Amino acid sequence: MGYSTQNSVRIPKADLQLDGESIYLVIERDTSHSKRGPIRKRILIGTIVDAQYMNPNDNYWEYFPTTKSKAAKKPKTIKPAKRKRPSQNDSFVSDFDEYMAYLQKAARAVAQSNQELSFPKLVPVRTSDSADCRSLSVGGAAVVRSLIQALGLDVILADTFEGEKAFLLTDLISYLCLDRNLDFRGYPSWVSDNLVYQRNAVLDGSINSLLQSGIHAGEILKFFEKWNQKQDLSQPIFIHISKPVCSRFGAVFESKKDIQKQINEGSFRIVTAVSQNDTLPLFYFPIDSEVDLVNNILNQVHQMGYQKISFLIEDSQLFKDHQDEFTTSGCSLLLAGWVSSDLDELIDQYGQDLKGNEDAYIPDTLEYGRTNSDPLGLSGDKTYFRHLYYNPNRAWLDKVKLDKLYQQEQTILNQLILKGLKRKDVNDPDHTYDYVVKNGWIKSFRVNEEYRNIQTKRCGFTTIITDRKMTAYQAIELWTNQTNGLVLLENLLDGLKPSFSKKNNYENYRPAIFLGFLASILVSQITNHLKKLGKKIIDPKTFDQSLDDLNRIKGVRRIQDQENGIRFERDTKLTKKQNELLQVFGLGEENIDLLLDQESEAFNKDL
């Protein structure tokens, strides 16, 4: 079908589909003999000009014969052909054959209409995928960019790293945060789907070079010096010590001897800290020696200016190995562990010292969320937390055996899991479980209510032990806030698996760890802002769903004439959920439009 080059018409209100620049009308053919109902079919009726007008073809006039035409406001332009990313020597992306075909088509149109022939300017593009007019994500980038500017990260990175390295680092940490993909091999494809980050797109080799040797120890120290100058040194901070790093980054070991060698020579601990106010990651540094571990950490932290320090301890073995250092450090301690004993039994186990202090025990029990430590749902949909308070001036720490209690609980849970899945226990005389059996296999089971109540007293409890007086709710809030911020960082570090050498040392993993730390700053800030929606704990599912909603805010490229260049616009109106999310970060649709205008201006300057 031929196109009408003389006139354009308003886009009709009908069941339409937009595919690139082409507009299709969806029609239904009634087929009563088909059990699937009417067959849907689409027909090309023209091409889009802007948000209101289109260039119709003959099919359009067949279905909309009474439409009044209007002079076209914008000339039709040619869409550049897709091709590989241009090299630095390419001035623009074009295809000679397609351009000649356009000229021949335009010449025929001129011969029929006596219209002057105009030559369109072919638009250069930054990546191959941006050459089409599909929608590109912009919402998540607007949020991340605002957070980076609010934190001053862009200024610190620009002052610390030379040249284009700061821009690349900013884009990489945005990628880790927005895409939640810890494999840098996905970065190029992610860039092609995100409008804001296409300007600084680099080849894969540049990323590998940066990860291998592009970030130096002096630069990291300079960054943290500037970063800590922006923090409130008087606020309490919580320090978390990771488990020894030997194979956490996925290095390949050929034998047990190699593993032991790496543990002895190349392992290190990563120490991180978060603030009490907003769980903002403050610093990390490696500890490559287990000798005088706590004092080594304290010396470095005190040199930075922090005074109010607490240790978050979840590894009971770590506490046992450095018990003397912890008890003599003068720092606060916050311990947490799963226990299988009843609370009264726990108090009896720890002796009369606790009962003799009225302030030592706060009998609060709260329900708070579901965790993986209760896989059978023995506590229903909730996990029960108990809080104990001990006077730190009394020598109680040596009595705490959290590792033993943890092992007891795991043994019980493992027995229950095995009991629920073994075929021979179907006819359990105690009627512990009700089973649904099909063809000799257990399809599902549920715990009887009476047995559930019994087990709830034994399993599914977390006991938080603090060294200062607070309610159980305050203890839960304090623990979860700090550990969530640390878990975000630990997950990022665990997931970064660059292809480095077998030797696991800090020199090899410094760039990846540093990038993970920078990304965790953004992740923690997003989490803190999302709490404004009314949720006190932002779980990974809520976090991912919120980012997905933001990433669905997209812009589309409108190809204009040679004088006006390229313009990016929002392709759809914002949903209620998207507006709520933007407001949480202090943004609105006007900020999205402003960002699109800035990208349009920057894009045209690059031409």
XYZ file of C-alpha atoms in Angstrom:
607
model
C 0.000 0.000 0.000
C 1.260 3.464 -0.852
C 1.782 6.182 1.768
C 0.180 9.597 1.656
C 2.955 12.159 1.855
C 0.725 15.216 1.486
C -1.394 15.114 4.626
C -1.383 13.790 8.147
C -4.370 12.919 10.314
C -5.110 12.619 13.990
C -4.469 9.189 15.428
C -7.941 7.587 15.708
C -9.375 6.263 18.951
C -9.385 2.564 18.182
C -7.658 -0.676 19.122
C -4.187 0.224 17.853
C -0.696 -1.224 18.232
C 2.525 0.745 17.812
C 5.529 -1.176 16.483
C 8.470 1.185 16.059
C 7.090 3.929 13.805
C 4.339 1.731 12.316
C 0.735 1.921 13.552
C -1.468 -1.156 13.249
C -5.248 -1.466 13.582
C -6.364 -4.604 15.419
C -9.459 -6.199 13.903
C -11.410 -9.333 14.814
C -12.826 -11.873 12.418
C -15.786 -13.837 13.757
C -15.220 -17.562 13.448
C -18.097 -19.330 15.178
C -16.650 -22.743 14.417
C -13.496 -21.921 16.389
C -13.519 -22.855 20.056
C -10.910 -20.221 20.747
C -13.243 -17.369 19.844
C -12.691 -14.567 17.316
C -9.338 -14.416 15.567
C -7.450 -11.168 16.120
C -5.550 -9.698 13.213
C -3.696 -6.424 12.752
C -3.403 -4.294 9.610
C -0.856 -1.555 8.929
C -2.660 1.799 8.611
C 0.284 4.236 8.608
C 3.256 5.637 10.486
C 3.463 7.877 13.535
C 4.428 11.572 13.312
C 4.076 12.598 16.940
C 1.843 11.888 19.928
C -1.276 13.173 18.107
C -0.729 12.811 14.349
C 0.132 10.049 11.917
C 0.763 9.615 8.180
C -2.022 7.342 6.833
C -1.836 4.791 4.035
C -4.640 3.383 1.849
C -5.714 0.906 4.526
C -6.423 3.808 6.870
C -8.943 5.425 4.475
C -10.671 2.070 4.033
C -11.450 1.822 7.760
C -11.748 5.559 8.547
C -13.183 7.110 5.354
C -14.723 10.207 6.994
C -11.544 11.458 8.689
C -10.505 15.016 7.929
C -6.876 15.428 6.968
C -4.547 18.141 8.192
C -1.246 19.405 6.867
C 1.643 17.524 8.375
C 3.611 19.425 10.980
C 6.760 17.380 10.673
C 8.403 15.804 7.665
C 8.763 12.063 7.551
C 12.276 10.937 8.351
C 14.131 7.735 7.751
C 14.919 5.437 10.658
C 18.627 4.507 10.662
C 19.380 0.858 10.124
C 20.553 -1.244 13.033
C 24.215 -2.040 12.988
C 27.089 -2.670 15.308
C 28.343 0.003 17.667
C 30.305 2.620 15.703
C 34.008 2.998 16.196
C 35.543 6.254 17.356
C 36.230 7.216 13.726
C 32.577 6.941 12.662
C 30.887 10.333 12.469
C 27.373 8.924 12.147
C 25.512 5.669 11.663
C 23.860 5.278 8.257
C 23.288 2.751 5.534
C 23.998 3.826 1.955
C 21.570 1.390 0.324
C 18.747 2.407 2.647
C 19.501 6.073 2.059
C 19.405 5.636 -1.739
C 16.133 3.720 -1.460
C 14.703 6.604 0.507
C 15.792 9.116 -2.155
C 14.176 7.058 -4.907
C 10.959 6.808 -2.902
C 11.002 10.535 -2.169
C 11.626 11.342 -5.845
C 8.531 9.366 -6.864
C 6.481 11.200 -4.260
C 7.754 14.563 -5.519
C 6.900 13.639 -9.119
C 3.326 12.886 -8.087
C 2.789 15.908 -5.838
C 5.083 18.596 -7.313
C 6.599 18.971 -3.818
C 10.179 20.102 -3.268
C 12.613 17.355 -2.343
C 14.113 17.674 1.160
C 17.104 15.686 2.372
C 16.827 14.378 5.925
C 19.780 14.408 8.274
C 20.690 10.894 9.346
C 21.026 10.775 13.109
C 24.141 9.343 14.787
C 23.504 6.977 17.659
C 25.581 5.896 20.625
C 24.731 2.225 20.563
C 23.207 -0.029 17.995
C 20.034 -0.659 19.989
C 19.289 3.039 20.408
C 18.978 3.412 16.647
C 15.324 2.385 16.771
C 12.476 4.237 18.448
C 11.574 1.739 21.138
C 10.996 2.796 24.735
C 14.025 3.007 27.007
C 13.994 2.915 30.809
C 14.515 6.224 32.594
C 12.666 6.067 35.953
C 15.231 4.105 37.935
C 18.034 6.266 36.570
C 16.252 9.417 37.755
C 16.049 8.035 41.306
C 19.646 6.806 41.408
C 20.978 10.040 39.941
C 19.127 12.095 42.569
C 20.523 9.906 45.379
C 24.070 10.141 44.034
C 23.817 13.926 43.915
C 22.201 14.150 47.366
C 24.974 12.031 48.902
C 27.674 13.950 47.047
C 29.036 10.714 45.594
C 29.445 12.261 42.149
C 31.640 15.041 43.541
C 33.771 12.676 45.645
C 34.289 10.261 42.745
C 35.203 13.114 40.392
C 37.739 14.452 42.913
C 39.195 10.996 43.556
C 39.411 9.385 40.123
C 40.844 10.976 37.025
C 39.326 11.314 33.580
C 36.374 9.217 32.505
C 36.899 6.672 35.284
C 34.528 8.508 37.635
C 31.726 8.432 35.043
C 32.280 4.737 34.396
C 32.245 3.967 38.132
C 28.984 5.879 38.521
C 27.390 3.905 35.706
C 28.669 0.567 37.014
C 27.332 1.091 40.540
C 24.020 2.219 39.022
C 24.002 -1.031 37.050
C 24.662 -3.127 40.173
C 21.903 -1.301 42.029
C 19.183 -1.095 39.362
C 19.696 -4.380 37.543
C 20.533 -6.459 40.649
C 22.814 -8.409 38.335
C 26.188 -9.048 39.901
C 27.736 -10.285 36.671
C 29.354 -7.430 34.759
C 28.900 -9.326 31.508
C 25.303 -8.103 31.488
C 26.340 -4.457 31.561
C 26.422 -3.802 27.764
C 22.900 -5.136 27.198
C 21.647 -3.215 30.235
C 23.088 0.007 28.820
C 21.185 -0.489 25.571
C 17.898 -0.532 27.526
C 18.631 2.519 29.692
C 18.522 5.929 28.099
C 20.603 7.881 30.606
C 23.601 5.545 30.567
C 24.100 5.245 26.816
C 26.223 8.376 26.572
C 29.042 6.846 28.630
C 28.744 3.315 27.241
C 32.109 1.595 26.965
C 33.416 -1.601 25.492
C 33.668 -4.721 27.621
C 37.438 -4.464 27.624
C 37.313 -1.156 29.487
C 35.277 -2.748 32.268
C 37.639 -5.701 32.532
C 40.615 -3.365 32.620
C 39.005 -1.346 35.390
C 38.216 -4.449 37.424
C 41.659 -5.917 36.924
C 43.940 -2.995 37.706
C 42.066 0.272 37.271
C 41.331 0.987 40.945
C 44.343 1.515 43.187
C 44.661 1.358 46.959
C 45.628 5.020 47.179
C 42.470 6.050 45.335
C 40.277 4.014 47.681
C 41.920 5.528 50.765
C 41.442 8.990 49.294
C 37.773 8.228 48.648
C 37.115 7.046 52.203
C 38.919 10.039 53.649
C 36.512 12.320 51.788
C 33.519 10.042 52.417
C 34.024 9.919 56.190
C 34.449 13.679 56.359
C 30.782 13.928 55.357
C 29.575 11.623 58.157
C 28.462 12.425 61.687
C 31.264 10.979 63.801
C 29.256 11.370 67.016
C 26.499 8.946 66.044
C 26.746 5.309 67.148
C 28.001 2.886 64.546
C 27.760 -0.886 64.338
C 30.664 -2.973 63.111
C 30.230 -6.347 61.475
C 33.096 -8.752 60.843
C 32.628 -11.154 57.976
C 33.668 -14.767 57.985
C 37.160 -15.481 56.611
C 37.273 -14.984 52.871
C 38.938 -17.916 51.167
C 36.688 -19.154 48.386
C 33.789 -16.729 48.755
C 34.492 -15.174 45.364
C 34.293 -18.455 43.524
C 37.969 -19.042 42.825
C 38.831 -22.525 41.631
C 41.103 -24.691 43.759
C 42.707 -27.804 42.379
C 43.213 -29.667 45.636
C 42.661 -29.517 49.378
C 46.270 -28.452 49.704
C 45.572 -25.401 47.567
C 42.553 -24.550 49.708
C 44.574 -24.753 52.911
C 47.315 -22.650 51.352
C 44.831 -19.943 50.395
C 43.324 -19.984 53.861
C 46.763 -19.546 55.392
C 48.178 -17.025 52.931
C 45.405 -15.341 51.003
C 42.324 -15.213 53.201
C 41.098 -12.014 54.766
C 38.090 -10.707 56.636
C 36.010 -7.811 55.411
C 34.987 -5.406 58.146
C 32.020 -3.152 57.453
C 30.178 -0.589 59.526
C 26.755 0.995 59.355
C 25.363 3.992 61.184
C 22.510 3.751 63.637
C 20.418 6.467 62.004
C 19.888 5.204 58.470
C 22.038 2.069 58.077
C 24.263 3.939 55.632
C 27.441 1.928 54.904
C 30.383 3.890 56.232
C 33.512 1.926 55.406
C 35.053 -1.437 54.846
C 38.615 -2.646 55.132
C 40.310 -6.033 55.070
C 41.852 -7.807 58.025
C 44.366 -10.339 56.764
C 45.473 -11.532 60.181
C 43.460 -13.120 62.983
C 45.969 -11.939 65.583
C 44.547 -9.210 67.844
C 41.570 -8.907 65.511
C 39.274 -6.665 67.547
C 41.982 -4.280 68.720
C 43.246 -3.955 65.151
C 39.776 -2.928 64.010
C 39.290 -0.517 66.889
C 42.591 1.223 66.216
C 41.643 1.894 62.607
C 38.118 3.020 63.490
C 39.317 5.360 66.232
C 41.774 6.902 63.790
C 38.809 7.786 61.576
C 37.240 9.665 64.473
C 34.395 7.352 65.514
C 33.877 6.922 69.260
C 30.515 5.227 69.903
C 31.097 1.740 68.570
C 29.075 -1.459 68.873
C 29.895 -4.887 67.485
C 27.202 -6.936 65.786
C 28.089 -10.573 66.402
C 26.261 -13.471 64.751
C 29.194 -15.878 64.560
C 29.488 -17.442 68.001
C 32.830 -19.026 67.100
C 34.225 -15.591 66.308
C 33.101 -14.406 69.709
C 34.660 -17.382 71.471
C 37.960 -16.953 69.642
C 38.222 -13.263 70.597
C 36.254 -13.203 73.830
C 38.934 -11.431 75.854
C 39.316 -8.714 73.235
C 35.581 -8.074 73.111
C 35.106 -7.973 76.885
C 38.021 -5.583 77.428
C 37.455 -3.320 74.426
C 34.946 -1.077 76.181
C 32.613 -1.306 73.172
C 28.987 -2.305 73.220
C 28.003 -5.774 72.098
C 24.869 -6.967 70.364
C 24.470 -10.720 70.007
C 21.743 -12.726 68.325
C 21.212 -16.455 68.017
C 18.580 -19.098 67.454
C 17.843 -21.064 70.621
C 15.863 -24.253 71.126
C 15.304 -23.871 74.854
C 12.351 -22.322 76.550
C 12.984 -18.845 77.940
C 12.738 -20.008 81.553
C 15.231 -22.796 80.825
C 17.542 -20.240 79.261
C 17.394 -18.061 82.356
C 18.067 -21.054 84.604
C 20.976 -22.090 82.409
C 22.630 -18.706 82.794
C 22.364 -18.826 86.590
C 21.165 -16.626 89.409
C 23.141 -13.636 88.224
C 20.385 -12.731 85.761
C 17.537 -13.274 88.221
C 19.246 -11.121 90.825
C 19.119 -8.076 88.571
C 15.614 -6.699 88.074
C 16.672 -4.788 84.985
C 18.387 -7.788 83.479
C 15.330 -9.471 81.998
C 12.664 -7.840 79.867
C 9.900 -10.434 79.290
C 8.769 -9.274 75.859
C 7.903 -11.679 73.067
C 6.994 -10.333 69.636
C 5.999 -11.742 66.271
C 8.080 -10.451 63.429
C 8.111 -11.830 59.891
C 9.010 -15.214 58.453
C 12.581 -16.425 58.123
C 14.339 -19.340 56.484
C 15.255 -20.657 59.919
C 11.696 -21.925 60.337
C 11.294 -23.932 57.102
C 8.277 -25.952 58.263
C 6.362 -22.938 59.478
C 6.249 -24.282 63.025
C 5.480 -20.801 64.273
C 2.838 -20.158 61.645
C 3.401 -17.135 59.440
C 5.469 -15.368 62.085
C 8.797 -15.880 63.748
C 8.989 -15.156 67.447
C 11.712 -12.940 68.868
C 12.688 -12.731 72.493
C 14.916 -10.155 74.020
C 17.309 -10.588 76.917
C 19.221 -7.818 78.623
C 22.409 -8.471 80.527
C 24.405 -6.137 82.687
C 27.705 -5.779 80.818
C 29.540 -5.113 84.082
C 28.948 -8.689 85.194
C 31.007 -11.544 83.846
C 28.239 -13.266 81.906
C 29.730 -13.431 78.441
C 31.727 -16.567 79.092
C 28.476 -18.395 79.941
C 26.829 -17.734 76.600
C 26.993 -20.785 74.344
C 25.054 -19.621 71.342
C 26.820 -22.036 69.041
C 25.668 -25.026 71.106
C 22.091 -23.769 71.269
C 22.107 -23.138 67.546
C 23.278 -26.688 66.857
C 20.530 -28.077 69.092
C 17.854 -26.203 67.193
C 19.219 -27.208 63.804
C 19.168 -30.854 64.894
C 15.496 -30.592 65.828
C 14.575 -28.878 62.581
C 16.489 -31.410 60.515
C 14.709 -34.267 62.290
C 11.348 -32.667 61.589
C 12.165 -32.191 57.935
C 13.247 -35.805 57.554
C 10.234 -36.981 59.497
C 7.908 -35.099 57.221
C 9.356 -36.486 54.022
C 9.977 -40.163 54.828
C 7.379 -42.589 53.515
C 7.580 -44.876 56.555
C 6.300 -42.134 58.864
C 2.968 -41.795 57.082
C 1.222 -43.878 59.746
C 2.713 -41.903 62.618
C 0.834 -43.061 65.771
C 1.260 -39.653 67.368
C -0.503 -38.039 64.410
C 2.190 -35.432 64.262
C 1.464 -34.791 60.610
C -1.485 -35.125 58.260
C -0.350 -36.405 54.876
C -1.655 -36.325 51.348
C -0.285 -39.452 49.652
C -0.539 -40.249 45.934
C 0.987 -43.346 44.312
C 3.031 -43.993 47.433
C 4.637 -40.542 47.411
C 3.992 -37.820 49.955
C 2.630 -34.829 48.051
C 2.113 -32.522 51.006
C 1.761 -32.511 54.752
C 0.768 -30.135 57.505
C 1.608 -29.991 61.181
C -1.256 -30.716 63.557
C -2.282 -27.711 65.619
C -1.538 -29.331 68.978
C 1.910 -30.428 67.909
C 2.510 -27.008 66.357
C 1.870 -25.332 69.721
C 4.292 -27.700 71.424
C 7.040 -27.101 68.899
C 6.538 -23.343 68.939
C 7.869 -23.373 72.490
C 10.997 -25.176 71.358
C 11.751 -23.865 67.881
C 11.301 -20.749 65.846
C 12.531 -18.316 68.491
C 15.284 -15.795 68.062
C 16.799 -14.417 71.233
C 18.462 -11.036 70.970
C 20.892 -10.319 73.773
C 21.809 -6.689 74.363
C 24.065 -4.973 76.854
C 21.739 -2.011 77.443
C 18.160 -1.654 78.495
C 15.500 -1.506 75.781
C 12.171 -3.072 74.896
C 11.893 -6.162 72.743
C 10.492 -4.081 69.904
C 13.459 -1.693 70.100
C 15.852 -4.631 70.118
C 14.214 -6.146 67.034
C 14.147 -2.825 65.218
C 17.784 -2.141 66.067
C 18.991 -5.581 65.049
C 17.031 -5.857 61.817
C 17.893 -2.337 60.669
C 21.607 -2.856 61.118
C 21.775 -6.410 59.825
C 19.686 -5.554 56.765
C 22.178 -2.887 55.788
C 25.044 -5.295 56.325
C 23.336 -8.158 54.513
C 22.887 -5.927 51.470
C 26.609 -5.321 51.397
C 27.536 -8.926 52.116
C 25.251 -10.168 49.329
C 26.839 -7.776 46.867
C 30.315 -8.886 47.863
C 29.410 -12.565 47.706
C 27.879 -12.184 44.273
C 30.778 -10.407 42.612
C 32.786 -13.148 40.917
C 35.213 -11.615 38.440
C 37.548 -13.933 36.603
C 40.678 -13.240 38.536
C 43.583 -15.476 39.402
C 43.288 -18.363 41.820
C 45.035 -16.534 44.612
C 42.392 -14.927 46.780
C 43.895 -11.786 48.189
C 42.791 -8.247 48.680
C 44.830 -6.937 45.761
C 42.853 -9.059 43.301
C 39.422 -8.332 44.712
C 39.849 -4.697 45.689
C 38.019 -3.247 42.631
C 35.041 -5.602 42.900
C 34.699 -5.080 46.644
C 34.923 -1.313 46.224
C 32.226 -1.309 43.538
C 30.054 -3.497 45.743
C 30.480 -1.074 48.609
C 29.507 1.909 46.443
C 26.440 0.047 45.172
C 25.426 -0.863 48.713
C 25.313 2.845 49.577
C 22.652 3.340 46.918
C 20.802 0.153 47.866
C 20.641 1.140 51.537
C 19.428 4.629 50.669
C 16.690 3.253 48.425
C 15.670 0.873 51.215
C 15.481 3.713 53.740
C 13.323 5.807 51.416
C 10.980 2.900 50.669
C 10.188 2.661 54.379
C 8.237 5.894 53.909
C 5.598 3.760 52.198
C 4.671 2.440 55.635
C 6.715 -0.759 55.760
C 9.231 -1.008 58.565
C 11.210 -3.780 56.933
C 11.882 -3.763 53.193
C 12.456 -7.351 52.122
C 14.206 -8.220 48.826
C 10.890 -8.900 47.086
C 9.518 -5.450 47.928
C 12.812 -3.876 46.906
C 12.826 -5.631 43.522
C 9.177 -4.856 42.815
C 9.697 -1.174 43.570
C 12.685 -0.945 41.242
C 10.780 -2.800 38.525
C 7.961 -0.249 38.772
C 10.464 2.592 38.501
C 12.237 0.995 35.549
C 8.896 0.808 33.709
C 8.933 4.606 33.487
C 10.302 4.945 29.987
C 11.107 7.522 27.370
C 10.885 7.231 23.614
C 12.957 9.005 20.992
C 11.062 11.276 18.629
C 12.984 11.933 15.406
C 12.452 15.531 14.382
C 13.758 17.588 11.519
C 17.326 18.718 10.962
C 16.791 22.023 12.745
C 15.205 20.692 15.938
C 17.199 17.476 16.190
C 16.176 14.634 18.507
C 13.756 14.823 21.401
C 13.034 12.260 24.118
C 9.560 12.127 25.654
C 7.702 9.927 28.106
C 5.885 7.217 26.218
C 3.006 6.813 28.712
C 1.478 8.537 31.709
C 2.758 7.585 35.131
C 0.695 5.109 37.107
C -0.483 5.782 40.642
C 2.154 3.399 42.013
C 4.932 5.076 40.025
C 3.859 8.506 41.277
C 3.913 7.228 44.868
C 7.389 5.778 44.439
C 8.753 8.969 42.898
C 7.266 11.049 45.718
C 9.060 8.842 48.242
C 12.334 10.046 46.722
C 11.170 13.652 46.456
C 10.611 13.424 42.704
C 7.673 13.773 40.331
C 6.815 13.535 36.664
C 8.318 16.999 36.113
C 11.707 15.584 37.174
C 11.370 12.776 34.633
C 10.499 15.272 31.892
C 13.430 17.486 32.896
C 15.804 14.523 32.718
C 14.496 13.644 29.255
C 15.006 17.254 28.131
C 18.590 17.158 29.426
C 19.254 13.912 27.589
C 17.753 15.368 24.403
C 20.052 18.371 24.621
C 23.097 16.219 25.372
C 22.232 13.835 22.541
C 21.980 16.636 19.991
C 25.289 18.126 21.124
C 26.968 14.808 20.398
C 25.783 14.838 16.788
